[in-house]
Short mmCIF file of C-alpha atoms and ligand atoms in Angstrom, two decimals:
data_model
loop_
_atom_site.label_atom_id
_atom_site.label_comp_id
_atom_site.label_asym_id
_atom_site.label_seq_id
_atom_site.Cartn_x
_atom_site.Cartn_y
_atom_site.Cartn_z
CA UNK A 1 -58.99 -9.82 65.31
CA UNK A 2 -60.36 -6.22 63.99
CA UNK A 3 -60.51 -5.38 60.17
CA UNK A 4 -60.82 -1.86 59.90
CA UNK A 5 -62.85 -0.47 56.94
CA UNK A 6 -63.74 3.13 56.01
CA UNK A 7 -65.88 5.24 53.93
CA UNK A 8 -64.77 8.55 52.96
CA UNK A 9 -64.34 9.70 56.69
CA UNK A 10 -66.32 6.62 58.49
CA UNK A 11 -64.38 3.99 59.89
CA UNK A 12 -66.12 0.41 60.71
CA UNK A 13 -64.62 -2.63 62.64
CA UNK A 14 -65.49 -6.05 62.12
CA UNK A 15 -64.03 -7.08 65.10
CA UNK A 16 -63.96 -10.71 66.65
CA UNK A 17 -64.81 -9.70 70.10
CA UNK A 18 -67.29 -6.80 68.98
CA UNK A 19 -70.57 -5.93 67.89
CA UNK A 20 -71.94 -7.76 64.73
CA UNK A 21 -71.80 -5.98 61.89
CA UNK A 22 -74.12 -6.02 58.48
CA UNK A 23 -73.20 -5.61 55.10
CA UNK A 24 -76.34 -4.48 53.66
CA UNK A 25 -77.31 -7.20 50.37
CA UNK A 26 -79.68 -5.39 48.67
CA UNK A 27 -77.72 -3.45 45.90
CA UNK A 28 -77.98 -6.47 44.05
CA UNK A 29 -80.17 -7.11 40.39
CA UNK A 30 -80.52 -10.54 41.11
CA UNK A 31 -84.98 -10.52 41.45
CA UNK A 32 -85.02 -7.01 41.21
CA UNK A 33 -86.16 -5.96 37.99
CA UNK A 34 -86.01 -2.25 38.39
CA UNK A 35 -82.33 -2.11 39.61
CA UNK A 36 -82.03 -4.15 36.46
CA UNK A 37 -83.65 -1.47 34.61
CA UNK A 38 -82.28 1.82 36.27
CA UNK A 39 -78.89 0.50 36.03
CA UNK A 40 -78.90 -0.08 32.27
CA UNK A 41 -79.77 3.42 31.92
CA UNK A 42 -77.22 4.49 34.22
CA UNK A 43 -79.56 6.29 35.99
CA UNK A 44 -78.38 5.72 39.88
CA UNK A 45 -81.38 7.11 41.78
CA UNK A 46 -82.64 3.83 42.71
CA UNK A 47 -79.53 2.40 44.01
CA UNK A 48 -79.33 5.59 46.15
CA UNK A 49 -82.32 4.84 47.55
CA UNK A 50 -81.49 1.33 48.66
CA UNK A 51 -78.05 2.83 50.23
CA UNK A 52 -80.17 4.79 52.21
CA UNK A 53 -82.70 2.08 53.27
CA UNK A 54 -80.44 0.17 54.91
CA UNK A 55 -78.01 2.42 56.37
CA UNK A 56 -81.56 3.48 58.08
CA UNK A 57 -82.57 -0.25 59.31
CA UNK A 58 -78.90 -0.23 60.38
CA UNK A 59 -75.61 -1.63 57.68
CA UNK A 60 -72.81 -0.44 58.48
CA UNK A 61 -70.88 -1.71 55.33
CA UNK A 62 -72.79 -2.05 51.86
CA UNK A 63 -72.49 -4.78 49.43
CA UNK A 64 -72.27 -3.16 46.00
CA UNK A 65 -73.52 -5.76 42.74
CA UNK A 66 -74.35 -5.31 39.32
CA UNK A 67 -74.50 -8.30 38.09
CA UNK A 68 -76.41 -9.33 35.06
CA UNK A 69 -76.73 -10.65 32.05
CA UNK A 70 -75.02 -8.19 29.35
CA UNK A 71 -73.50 -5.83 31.96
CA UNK A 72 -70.46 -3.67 30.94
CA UNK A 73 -69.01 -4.08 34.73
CA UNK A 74 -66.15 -1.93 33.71
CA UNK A 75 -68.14 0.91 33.35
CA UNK A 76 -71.41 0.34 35.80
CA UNK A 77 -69.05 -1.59 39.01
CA UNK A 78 -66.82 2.25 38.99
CA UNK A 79 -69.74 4.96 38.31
CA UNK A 80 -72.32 2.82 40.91
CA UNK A 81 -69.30 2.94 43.36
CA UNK A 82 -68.92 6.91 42.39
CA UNK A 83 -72.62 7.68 43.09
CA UNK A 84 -72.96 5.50 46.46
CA UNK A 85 -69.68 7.71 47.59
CA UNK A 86 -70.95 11.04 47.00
CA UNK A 87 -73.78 10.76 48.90
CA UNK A 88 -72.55 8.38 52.05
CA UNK A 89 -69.55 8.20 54.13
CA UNK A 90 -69.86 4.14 54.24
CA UNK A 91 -67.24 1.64 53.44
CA UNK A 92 -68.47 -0.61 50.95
CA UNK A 93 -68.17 -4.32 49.81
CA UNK A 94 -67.40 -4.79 45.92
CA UNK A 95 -69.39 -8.26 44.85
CA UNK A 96 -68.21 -8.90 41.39
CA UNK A 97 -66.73 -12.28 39.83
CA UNK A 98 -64.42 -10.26 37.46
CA UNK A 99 -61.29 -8.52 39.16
CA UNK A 100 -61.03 -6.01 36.58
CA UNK A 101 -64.36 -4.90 37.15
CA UNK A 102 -63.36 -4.79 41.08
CA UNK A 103 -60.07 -3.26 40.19
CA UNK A 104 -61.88 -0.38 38.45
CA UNK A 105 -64.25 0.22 41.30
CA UNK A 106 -61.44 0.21 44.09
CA UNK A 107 -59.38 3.01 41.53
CA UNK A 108 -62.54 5.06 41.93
CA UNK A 109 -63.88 4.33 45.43
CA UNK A 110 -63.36 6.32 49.31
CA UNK A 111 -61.70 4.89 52.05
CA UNK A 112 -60.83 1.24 52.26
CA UNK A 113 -63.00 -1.11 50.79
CA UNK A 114 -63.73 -4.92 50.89
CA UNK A 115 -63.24 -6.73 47.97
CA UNK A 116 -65.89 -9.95 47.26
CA UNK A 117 -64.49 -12.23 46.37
CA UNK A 118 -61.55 -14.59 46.09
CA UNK A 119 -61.40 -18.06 45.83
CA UNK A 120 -59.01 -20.56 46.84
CA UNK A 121 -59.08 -21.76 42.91
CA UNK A 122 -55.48 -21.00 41.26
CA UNK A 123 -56.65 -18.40 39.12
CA UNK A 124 -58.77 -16.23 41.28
CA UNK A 125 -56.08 -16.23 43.79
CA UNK A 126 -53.16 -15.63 41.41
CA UNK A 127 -55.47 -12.26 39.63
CA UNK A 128 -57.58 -11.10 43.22
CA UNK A 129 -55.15 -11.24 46.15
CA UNK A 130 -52.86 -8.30 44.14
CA UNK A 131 -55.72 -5.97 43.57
CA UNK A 132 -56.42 -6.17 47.39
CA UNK A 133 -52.57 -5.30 47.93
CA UNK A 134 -52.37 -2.64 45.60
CA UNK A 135 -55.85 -0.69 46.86
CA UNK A 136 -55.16 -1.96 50.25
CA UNK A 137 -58.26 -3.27 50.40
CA UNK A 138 -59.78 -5.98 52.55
CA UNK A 139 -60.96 -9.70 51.05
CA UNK A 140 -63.07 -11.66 51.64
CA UNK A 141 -62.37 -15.91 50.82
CA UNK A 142 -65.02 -17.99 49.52
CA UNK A 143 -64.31 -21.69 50.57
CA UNK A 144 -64.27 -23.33 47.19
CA UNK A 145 -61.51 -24.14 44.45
CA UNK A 146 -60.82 -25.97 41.60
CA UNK A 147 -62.70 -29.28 42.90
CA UNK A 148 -65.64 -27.20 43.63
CA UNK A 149 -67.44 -27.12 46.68
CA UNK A 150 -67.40 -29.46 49.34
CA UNK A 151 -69.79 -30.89 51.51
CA UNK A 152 -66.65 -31.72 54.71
CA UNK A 153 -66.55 -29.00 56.82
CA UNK A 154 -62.86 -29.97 57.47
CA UNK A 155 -62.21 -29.46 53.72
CA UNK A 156 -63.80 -26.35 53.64
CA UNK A 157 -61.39 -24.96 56.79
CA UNK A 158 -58.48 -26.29 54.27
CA UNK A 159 -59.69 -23.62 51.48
CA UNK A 160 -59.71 -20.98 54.29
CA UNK A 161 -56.03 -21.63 55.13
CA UNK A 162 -55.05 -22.23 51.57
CA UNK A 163 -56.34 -18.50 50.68
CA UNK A 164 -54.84 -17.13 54.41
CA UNK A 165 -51.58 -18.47 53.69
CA UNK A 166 -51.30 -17.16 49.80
CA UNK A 167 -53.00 -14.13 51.44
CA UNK A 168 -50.31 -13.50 53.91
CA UNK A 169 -47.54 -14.58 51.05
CA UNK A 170 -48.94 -11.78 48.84
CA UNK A 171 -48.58 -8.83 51.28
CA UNK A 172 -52.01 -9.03 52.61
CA UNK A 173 -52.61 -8.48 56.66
CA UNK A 174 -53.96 -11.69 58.23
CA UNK A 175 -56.35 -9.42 59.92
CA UNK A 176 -57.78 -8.13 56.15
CA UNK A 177 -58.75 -11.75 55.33
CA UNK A 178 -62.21 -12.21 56.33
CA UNK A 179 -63.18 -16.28 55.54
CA UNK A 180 -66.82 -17.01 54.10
CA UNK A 181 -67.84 -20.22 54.73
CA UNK A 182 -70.33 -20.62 52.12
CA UNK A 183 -74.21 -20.67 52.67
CA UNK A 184 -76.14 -22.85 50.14
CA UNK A 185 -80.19 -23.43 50.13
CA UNK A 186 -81.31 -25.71 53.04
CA UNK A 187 -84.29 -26.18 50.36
CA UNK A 188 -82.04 -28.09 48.16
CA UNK A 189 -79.65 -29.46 50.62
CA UNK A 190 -80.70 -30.25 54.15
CA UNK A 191 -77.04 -30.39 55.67
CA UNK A 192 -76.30 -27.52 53.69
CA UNK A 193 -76.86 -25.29 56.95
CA UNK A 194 -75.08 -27.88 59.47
CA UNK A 195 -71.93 -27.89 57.00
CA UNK A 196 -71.60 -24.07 56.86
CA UNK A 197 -72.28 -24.38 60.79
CA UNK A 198 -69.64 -26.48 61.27
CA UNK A 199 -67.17 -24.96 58.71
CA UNK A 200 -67.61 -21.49 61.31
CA UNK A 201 -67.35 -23.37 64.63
CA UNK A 202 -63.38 -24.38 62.63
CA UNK A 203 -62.72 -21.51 61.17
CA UNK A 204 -63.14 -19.73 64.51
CA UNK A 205 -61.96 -21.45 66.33
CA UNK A 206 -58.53 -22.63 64.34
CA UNK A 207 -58.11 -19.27 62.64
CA UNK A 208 -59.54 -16.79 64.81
CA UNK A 209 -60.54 -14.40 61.64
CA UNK A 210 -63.25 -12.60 60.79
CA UNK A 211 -66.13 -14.62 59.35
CA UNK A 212 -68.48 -13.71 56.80
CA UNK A 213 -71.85 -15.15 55.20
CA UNK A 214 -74.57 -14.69 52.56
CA UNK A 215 -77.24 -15.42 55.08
CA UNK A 216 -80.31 -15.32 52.95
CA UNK A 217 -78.74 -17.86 50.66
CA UNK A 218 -80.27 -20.67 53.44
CA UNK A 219 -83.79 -19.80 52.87
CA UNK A 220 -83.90 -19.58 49.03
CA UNK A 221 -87.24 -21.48 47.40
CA UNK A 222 -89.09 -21.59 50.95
CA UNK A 223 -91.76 -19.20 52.76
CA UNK A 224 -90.80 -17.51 55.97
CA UNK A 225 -87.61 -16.63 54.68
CA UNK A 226 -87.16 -14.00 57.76
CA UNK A 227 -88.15 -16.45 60.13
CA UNK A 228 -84.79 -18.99 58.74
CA UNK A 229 -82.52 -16.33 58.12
CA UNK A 230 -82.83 -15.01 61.88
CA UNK A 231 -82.14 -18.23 63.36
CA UNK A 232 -79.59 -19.44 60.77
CA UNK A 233 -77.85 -16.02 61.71
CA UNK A 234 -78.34 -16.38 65.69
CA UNK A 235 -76.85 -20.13 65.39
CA UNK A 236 -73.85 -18.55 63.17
CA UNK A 237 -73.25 -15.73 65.33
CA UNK A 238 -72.64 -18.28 68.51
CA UNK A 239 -70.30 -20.06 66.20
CA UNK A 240 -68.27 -17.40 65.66
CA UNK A 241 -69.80 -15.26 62.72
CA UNK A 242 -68.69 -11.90 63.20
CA UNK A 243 -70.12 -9.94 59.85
CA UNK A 244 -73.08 -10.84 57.31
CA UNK A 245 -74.03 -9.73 54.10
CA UNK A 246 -77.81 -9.72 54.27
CA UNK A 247 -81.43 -7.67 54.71
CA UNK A 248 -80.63 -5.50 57.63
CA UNK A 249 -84.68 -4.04 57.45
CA UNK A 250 -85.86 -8.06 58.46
CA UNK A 251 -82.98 -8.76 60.33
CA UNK A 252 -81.16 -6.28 62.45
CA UNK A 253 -83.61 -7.01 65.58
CA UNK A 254 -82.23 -10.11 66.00
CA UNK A 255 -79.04 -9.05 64.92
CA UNK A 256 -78.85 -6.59 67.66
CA UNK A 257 -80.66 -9.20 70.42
CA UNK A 258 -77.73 -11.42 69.70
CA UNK A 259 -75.23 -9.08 70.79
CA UNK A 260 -76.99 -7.98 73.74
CA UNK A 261 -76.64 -11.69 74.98
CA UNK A 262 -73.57 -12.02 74.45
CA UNK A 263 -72.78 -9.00 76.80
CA UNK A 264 -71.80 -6.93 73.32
CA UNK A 265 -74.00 -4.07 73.90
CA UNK A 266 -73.04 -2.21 76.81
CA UNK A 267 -76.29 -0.99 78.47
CA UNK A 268 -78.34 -2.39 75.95
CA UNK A 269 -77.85 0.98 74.33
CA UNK A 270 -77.96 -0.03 70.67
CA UNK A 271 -80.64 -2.57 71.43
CA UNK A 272 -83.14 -0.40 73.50
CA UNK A 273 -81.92 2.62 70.46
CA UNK A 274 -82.83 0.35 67.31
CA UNK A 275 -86.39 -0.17 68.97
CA UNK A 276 -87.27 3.76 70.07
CA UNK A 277 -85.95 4.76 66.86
CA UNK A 278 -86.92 1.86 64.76
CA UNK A 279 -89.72 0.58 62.84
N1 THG B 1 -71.22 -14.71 49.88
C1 THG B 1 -70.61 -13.57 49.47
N2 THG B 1 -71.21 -12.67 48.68
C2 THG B 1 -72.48 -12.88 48.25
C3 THG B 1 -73.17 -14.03 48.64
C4 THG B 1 -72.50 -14.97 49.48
N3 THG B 1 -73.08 -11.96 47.45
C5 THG B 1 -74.38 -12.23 46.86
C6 THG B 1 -75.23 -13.09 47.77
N4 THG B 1 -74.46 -14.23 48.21
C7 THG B 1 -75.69 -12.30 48.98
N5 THG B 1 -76.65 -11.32 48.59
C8 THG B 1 -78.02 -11.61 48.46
C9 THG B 1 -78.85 -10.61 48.00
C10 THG B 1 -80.21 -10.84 47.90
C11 THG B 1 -80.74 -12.07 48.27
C12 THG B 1 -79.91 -13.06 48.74
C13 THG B 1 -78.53 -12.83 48.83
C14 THG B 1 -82.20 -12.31 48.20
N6 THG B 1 -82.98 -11.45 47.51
C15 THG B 1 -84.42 -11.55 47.38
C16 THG B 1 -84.73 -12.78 46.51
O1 THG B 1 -83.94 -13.18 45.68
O2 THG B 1 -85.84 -13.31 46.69
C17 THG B 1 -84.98 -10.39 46.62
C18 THG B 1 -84.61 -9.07 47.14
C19 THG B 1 -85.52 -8.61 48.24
O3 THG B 1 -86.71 -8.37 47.99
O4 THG B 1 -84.99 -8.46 49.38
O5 THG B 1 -82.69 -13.29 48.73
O6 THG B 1 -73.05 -16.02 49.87
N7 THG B 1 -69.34 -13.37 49.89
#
């Protein structure tokens, strides 16, 4: 199963039987105060920066948020999309909750984009899924709906089909659902990270798409975050993970280890490449 993104002229594949692929998290204000503060003034050197970071440690897809508290996403979601396009040819990943926020920022944005999220709740289904048909944009389904979140793995695989199936209905290409299992703190929940786990392992292996995750979600409220998040991701990848949104400076090492074991690196060349080149 390949989704095929693109930046202005850059095309990326999350593709089932491929390399893994990161969606870089940190364009995000949540615990980063000067993002907060740069972005409120619409000044959009700082996010530039943090594009560039992690195309460096090695994202090939960026997560684009600016969410917080008193944020006009109309405006900021569209000009932050504008400023990360001028400078890089990299698809990106619009995180908002509000789809006319995300509709704005697709209307503005290069190449084919993924949109984050939908739900498999009535309304986010019924106002997301025809924003991805009209941009032609990918999406990616968050495993929860109007009961909430469950703890049943087999529930959550239900959700996945539930938003495949409307997905499919709306116009949308089964390969341009990508399912996201949902990562919660292990801190606050210690099956949260056998549930997701499991909820992969079905999802794979029922549905055969593309699977996404938040992976530093697990580690939230504990030290040696990079230590969790590595072995979270190296468990998830076996289980059929195929894309993450996450650090790639703390975790493309492992990222790229995994897929040389899995006979996904031809050569080793983008394993031995990230170390002679890397930090
Ligand atoms: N699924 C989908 N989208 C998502 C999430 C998900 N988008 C947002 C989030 N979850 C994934 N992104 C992040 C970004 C940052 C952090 C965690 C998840 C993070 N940041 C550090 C912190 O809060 O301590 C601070 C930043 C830093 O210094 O790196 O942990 O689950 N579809």
């Amino acid at each position: 199963m390949e989704t095929k993104l693109r930046g202005k002229t850059k095309e990326v594949v999350i593709n089932t039987e491929g390399p893994f692929v990161i969606i870089g998290e940190s364009i995000n204000p949540t615990r980063r105060k000067k993002l907060v503060d740069t972005l409120s003034d619409h000044n959009f050197e700082y996010v530039l920066e943090l594009a560039g970071k992690q195309i460096d440690a090695g994202a090939g897809i960026l997560d684009v948020n600016v969410g917080f508290p008193g944020v006009d996403d109309l405006y900021l979601l569209p000009e932050t999309v504008k400023a990360i396009n001028e400078k890089y040819d990299i698809p990106l990943c619009i995180d908002s909750p509000n789809p006319e926020a995300i509709r704005a920022a697709l209307k503005v944005a290069d190449g084919k984009c993924i949109i984050n999220s939908v739900t498999g709740e009535e309304k986010s289904l019924r106002s997301v899924l025809p924003v991805a048909l009209e941009y032609g944009a990918a999406v990616i389904g968050l495993v929860m709906d109007d009961e909430g979140i469950s703890h049943e793995p087999e529930k959550r695989l239900r959700i996945a089909e539930k938003i495949l199936e409307q997905a499919v209905k709306t116009g949308i290409m089964e390969n341009d659902v990508i399912i996201d299992p949902l990562v919660m703190a292990v801190s606050a929940d210690p099956g949260a990270a056998l549930v997701t786990l499991e909820t992969i392992r079905l999802v794979h292996e029922k549905l055969a798409l593309n699977i996404t995750q938040g992976t530093s979600n697990i580690s939230f409220g504990l030290p040696g975050r990079d230590t969790i998040n590595s072995v979270f991701m190296a468990f998830s990848i076996l289980n059929g993970l195929t894309c993450a949104i996450t650090n790639p400076a703390r975790i493309a090492a492992a990222v790229r280890a995994a897929d040389l074991l899995r006979d996904r690196d031809d050569y080793a060349m983008r394993f031995v490449e990230y170390f002679q080149g890397g930090p």
